[in-house]
mmCIF file of C-alpha atoms in Angstrom:
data_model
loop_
_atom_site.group_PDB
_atom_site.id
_atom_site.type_symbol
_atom_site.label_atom_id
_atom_site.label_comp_id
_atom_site.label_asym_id
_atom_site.label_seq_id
_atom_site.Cartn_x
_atom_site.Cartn_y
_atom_site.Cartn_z
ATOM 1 C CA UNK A 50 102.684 43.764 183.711
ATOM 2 C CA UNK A 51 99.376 45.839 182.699
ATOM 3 C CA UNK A 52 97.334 43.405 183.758
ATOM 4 C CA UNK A 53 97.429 41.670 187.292
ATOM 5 C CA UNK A 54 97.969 37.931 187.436
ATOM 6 C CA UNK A 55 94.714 35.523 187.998
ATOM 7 C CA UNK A 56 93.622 35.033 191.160
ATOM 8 C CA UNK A 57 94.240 31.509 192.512
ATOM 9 C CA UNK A 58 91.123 31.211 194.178
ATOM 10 C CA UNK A 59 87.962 33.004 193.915
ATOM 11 C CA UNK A 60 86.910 35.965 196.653
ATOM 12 C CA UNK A 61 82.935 34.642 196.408
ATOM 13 C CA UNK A 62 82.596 32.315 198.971
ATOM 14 C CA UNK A 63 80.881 28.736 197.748
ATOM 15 C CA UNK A 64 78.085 28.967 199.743
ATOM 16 C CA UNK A 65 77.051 32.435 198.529
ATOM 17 C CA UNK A 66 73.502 33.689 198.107
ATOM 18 C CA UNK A 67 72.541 35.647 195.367
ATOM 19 C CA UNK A 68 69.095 37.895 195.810
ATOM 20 C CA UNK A 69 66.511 36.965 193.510
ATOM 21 C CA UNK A 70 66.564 38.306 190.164
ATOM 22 C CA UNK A 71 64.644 41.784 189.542
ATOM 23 C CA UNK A 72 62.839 40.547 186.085
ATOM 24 C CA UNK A 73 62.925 37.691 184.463
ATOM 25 C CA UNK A 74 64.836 37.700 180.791
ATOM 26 C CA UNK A 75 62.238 38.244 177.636
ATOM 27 C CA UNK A 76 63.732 37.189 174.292
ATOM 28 C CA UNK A 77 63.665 40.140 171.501
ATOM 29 C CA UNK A 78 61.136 40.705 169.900
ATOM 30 C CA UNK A 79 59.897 41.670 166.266
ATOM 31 C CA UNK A 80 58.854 44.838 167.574
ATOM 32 C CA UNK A 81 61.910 45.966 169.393
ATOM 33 C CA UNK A 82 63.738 45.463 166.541
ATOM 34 C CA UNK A 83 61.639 47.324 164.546
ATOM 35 C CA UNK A 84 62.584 50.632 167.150
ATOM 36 C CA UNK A 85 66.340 50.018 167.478
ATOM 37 C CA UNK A 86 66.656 49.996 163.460
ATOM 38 C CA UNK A 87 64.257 53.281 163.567
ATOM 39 C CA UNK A 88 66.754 55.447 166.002
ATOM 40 C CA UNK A 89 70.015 54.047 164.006
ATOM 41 C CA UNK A 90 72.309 56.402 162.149
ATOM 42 C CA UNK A 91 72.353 55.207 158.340
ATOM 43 C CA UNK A 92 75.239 55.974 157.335
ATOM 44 C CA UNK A 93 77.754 54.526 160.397
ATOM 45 C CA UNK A 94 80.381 52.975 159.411
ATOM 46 C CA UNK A 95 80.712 48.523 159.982
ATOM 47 C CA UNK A 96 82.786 46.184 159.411
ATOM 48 C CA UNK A 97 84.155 45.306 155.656
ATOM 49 C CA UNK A 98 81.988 42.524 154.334
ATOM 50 C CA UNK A 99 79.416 42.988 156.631
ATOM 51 C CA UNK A 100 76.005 45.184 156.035
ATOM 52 C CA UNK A 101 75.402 48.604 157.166
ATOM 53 C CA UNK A 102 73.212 50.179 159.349
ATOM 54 C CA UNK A 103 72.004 51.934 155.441
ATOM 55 C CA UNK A 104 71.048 48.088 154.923
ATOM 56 C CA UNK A 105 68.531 48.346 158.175
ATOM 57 C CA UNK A 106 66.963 51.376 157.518
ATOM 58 C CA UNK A 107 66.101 50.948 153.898
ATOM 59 C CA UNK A 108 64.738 47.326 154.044
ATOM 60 C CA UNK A 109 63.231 46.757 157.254
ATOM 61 C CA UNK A 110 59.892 45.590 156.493
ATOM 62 C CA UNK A 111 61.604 42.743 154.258
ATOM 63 C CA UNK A 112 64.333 41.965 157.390
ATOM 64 C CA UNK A 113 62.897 42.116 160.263
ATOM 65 C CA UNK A 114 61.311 38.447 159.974
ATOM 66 C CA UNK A 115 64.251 37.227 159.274
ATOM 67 C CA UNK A 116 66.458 38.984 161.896
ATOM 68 C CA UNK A 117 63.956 38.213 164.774
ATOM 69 C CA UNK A 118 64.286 34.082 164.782
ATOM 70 C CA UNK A 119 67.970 34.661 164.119
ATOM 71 C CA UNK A 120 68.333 36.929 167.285
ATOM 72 C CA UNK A 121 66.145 34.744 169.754
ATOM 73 C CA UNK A 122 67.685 31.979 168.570
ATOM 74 C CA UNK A 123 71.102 33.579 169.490
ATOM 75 C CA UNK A 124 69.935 33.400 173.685
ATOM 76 C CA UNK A 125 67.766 29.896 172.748
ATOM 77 C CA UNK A 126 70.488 27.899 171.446
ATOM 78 C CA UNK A 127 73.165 29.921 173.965
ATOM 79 C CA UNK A 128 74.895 30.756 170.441
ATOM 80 C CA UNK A 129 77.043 33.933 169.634
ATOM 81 C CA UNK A 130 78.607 33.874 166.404
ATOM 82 C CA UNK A 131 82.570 34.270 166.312
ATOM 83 C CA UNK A 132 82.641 36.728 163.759
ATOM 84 C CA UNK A 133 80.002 38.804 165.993
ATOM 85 C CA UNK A 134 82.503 39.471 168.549
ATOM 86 C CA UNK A 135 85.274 40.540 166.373
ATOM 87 C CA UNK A 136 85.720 44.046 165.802
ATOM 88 C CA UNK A 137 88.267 45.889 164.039
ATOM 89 C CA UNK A 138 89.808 49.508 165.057
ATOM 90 C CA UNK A 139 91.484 52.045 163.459
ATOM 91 C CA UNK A 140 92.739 55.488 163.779
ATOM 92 C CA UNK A 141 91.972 57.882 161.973
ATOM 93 C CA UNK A 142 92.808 62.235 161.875
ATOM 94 C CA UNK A 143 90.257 64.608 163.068
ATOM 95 C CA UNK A 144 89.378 66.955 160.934
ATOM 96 C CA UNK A 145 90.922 70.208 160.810
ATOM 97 C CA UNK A 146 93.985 69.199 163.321
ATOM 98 C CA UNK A 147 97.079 69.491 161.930
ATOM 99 C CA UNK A 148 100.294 66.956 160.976
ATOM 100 C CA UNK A 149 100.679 63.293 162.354
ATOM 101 C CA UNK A 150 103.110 64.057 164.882
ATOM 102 C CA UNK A 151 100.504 65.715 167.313
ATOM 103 C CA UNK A 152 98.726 62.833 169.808
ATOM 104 C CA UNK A 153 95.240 64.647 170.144
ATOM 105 C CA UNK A 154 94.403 65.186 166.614
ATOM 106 C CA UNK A 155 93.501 61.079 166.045
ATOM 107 C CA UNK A 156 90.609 59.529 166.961
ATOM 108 C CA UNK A 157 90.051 55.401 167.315
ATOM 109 C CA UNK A 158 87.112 54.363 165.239
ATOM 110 C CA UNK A 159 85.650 50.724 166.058
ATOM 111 C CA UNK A 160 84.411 48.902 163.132
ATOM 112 C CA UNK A 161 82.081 45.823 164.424
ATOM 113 C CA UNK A 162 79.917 43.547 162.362
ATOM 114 C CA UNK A 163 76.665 45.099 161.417
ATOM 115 C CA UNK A 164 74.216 42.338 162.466
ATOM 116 C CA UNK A 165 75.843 42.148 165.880
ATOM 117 C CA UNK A 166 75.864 45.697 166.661
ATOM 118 C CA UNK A 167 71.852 45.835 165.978
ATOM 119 C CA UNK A 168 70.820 42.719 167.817
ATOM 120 C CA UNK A 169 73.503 44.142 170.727
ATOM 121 C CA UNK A 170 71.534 47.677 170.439
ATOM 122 C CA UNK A 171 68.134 45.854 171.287
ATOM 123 C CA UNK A 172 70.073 44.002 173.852
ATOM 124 C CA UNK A 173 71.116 47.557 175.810
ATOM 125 C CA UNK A 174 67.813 48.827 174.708
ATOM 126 C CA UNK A 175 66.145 46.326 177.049
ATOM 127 C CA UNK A 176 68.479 46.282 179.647
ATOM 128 C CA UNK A 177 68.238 50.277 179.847
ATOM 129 C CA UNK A 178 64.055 50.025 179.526
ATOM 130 C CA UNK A 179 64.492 47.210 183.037
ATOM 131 C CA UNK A 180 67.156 48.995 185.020
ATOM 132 C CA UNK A 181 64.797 52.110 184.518
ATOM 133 C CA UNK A 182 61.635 50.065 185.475
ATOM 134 C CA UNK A 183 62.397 48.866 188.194
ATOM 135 C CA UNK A 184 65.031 51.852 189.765
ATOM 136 C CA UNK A 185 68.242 49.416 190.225
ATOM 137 C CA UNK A 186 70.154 52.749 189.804
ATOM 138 C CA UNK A 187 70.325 55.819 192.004
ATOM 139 C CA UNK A 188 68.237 58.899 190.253
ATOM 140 C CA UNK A 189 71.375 60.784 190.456
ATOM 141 C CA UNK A 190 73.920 58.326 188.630
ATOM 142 C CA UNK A 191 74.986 59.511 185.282
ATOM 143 C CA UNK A 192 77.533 57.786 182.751
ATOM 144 C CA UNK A 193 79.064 54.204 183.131
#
C-alpha cells in the first residue's frame, strides 16, 4: 500500500491551543493582481479551453475589474470552483535526448486552468510578502 491507512483517531488533543494568528487574512486586491499578471510568462502553457497567461498580459486593463470581485468573492462566499482544481499532466520528451526507451529524457508538464493558476499566484504572492514580514521562517531556510 503507497499510502498508509487513516488514522482512527486524531494525534491533536481536543483541548489544544493554537497561538494567535501572526496577521490577519486581507482579500486580493485590484492592485496585486495587477503585479502577479506583470511577472507572468506569456506564453505558458494552460489547460485546453481555458485562457492563457497571453490572455493576462495583453488585456489587463480591460480584466482586472472583472477578475478582482471574482477572486474575493472566491474567500467571501468560501467558493473554489471544481474545474479550478483540476489539472491535467502529461509527459512530454526533452529536447535533444534521444529514443523513448530512456527514463530521464521525459519531463511531466502540468496543465491547470488559467484563471486558477493567476488568482493562486496572488495567493502565494501574499503568503510569501507575510511569512517574509513578519520572519515565521529561519533566514537560512531555502526551498520547500
Amino acid at each position: 500500500l503507497f499510502y498508509p491507512p487513516p488514522l482512527l483517531m486524531s494525534s491533536v488533543p481536543p483541548d489544544v491551543e493554537y497561538p494567535p494568528p501572526k496577521w490577519n487574512f486581507r482579500n486580493i486586491a485590484d492592485h496585486q493582481i495587477a503585479a502577479t499578471i506583470r511577472r507572468l510568462s506569456p506564453y505558458k502553457v494552460t489547460e485546453p479551453g481555458t485562457p492563457p497567461n497571453s490572455v493576462f498580459t495583453h488585456c489587463a486593463d480591460v480584466l482586472i475589474p472583472h477578475l478582482g470581485p471574482l477572486f474575493r468573492a472566491t474567500f467571501n462566499l468560501e467558493f473554489y470552483p471544481e474545474a479550478w482544481a483540476e489539472t491535467e499532466s502529461v509527459v512530454i520528451q526533452k529536447p535533444g535526448k534521444p529514443g523513448y526507451t530512456i527514463p530521464g529524457a521525459w519531463r511531466p508538464v502540468t496543465l491547470s486552468h488559467g484563471i486558477a493558476r493567476l488568482l493562486n499566484s496572488c495567493i502565494t504572492d501574499e503568503l510569501v510578502s507575510c511569512i517574509e514580514r513578519h520572519h515565521i521562517l529561519p533566514p537560512n531556510h531555502f526551498g520547500g
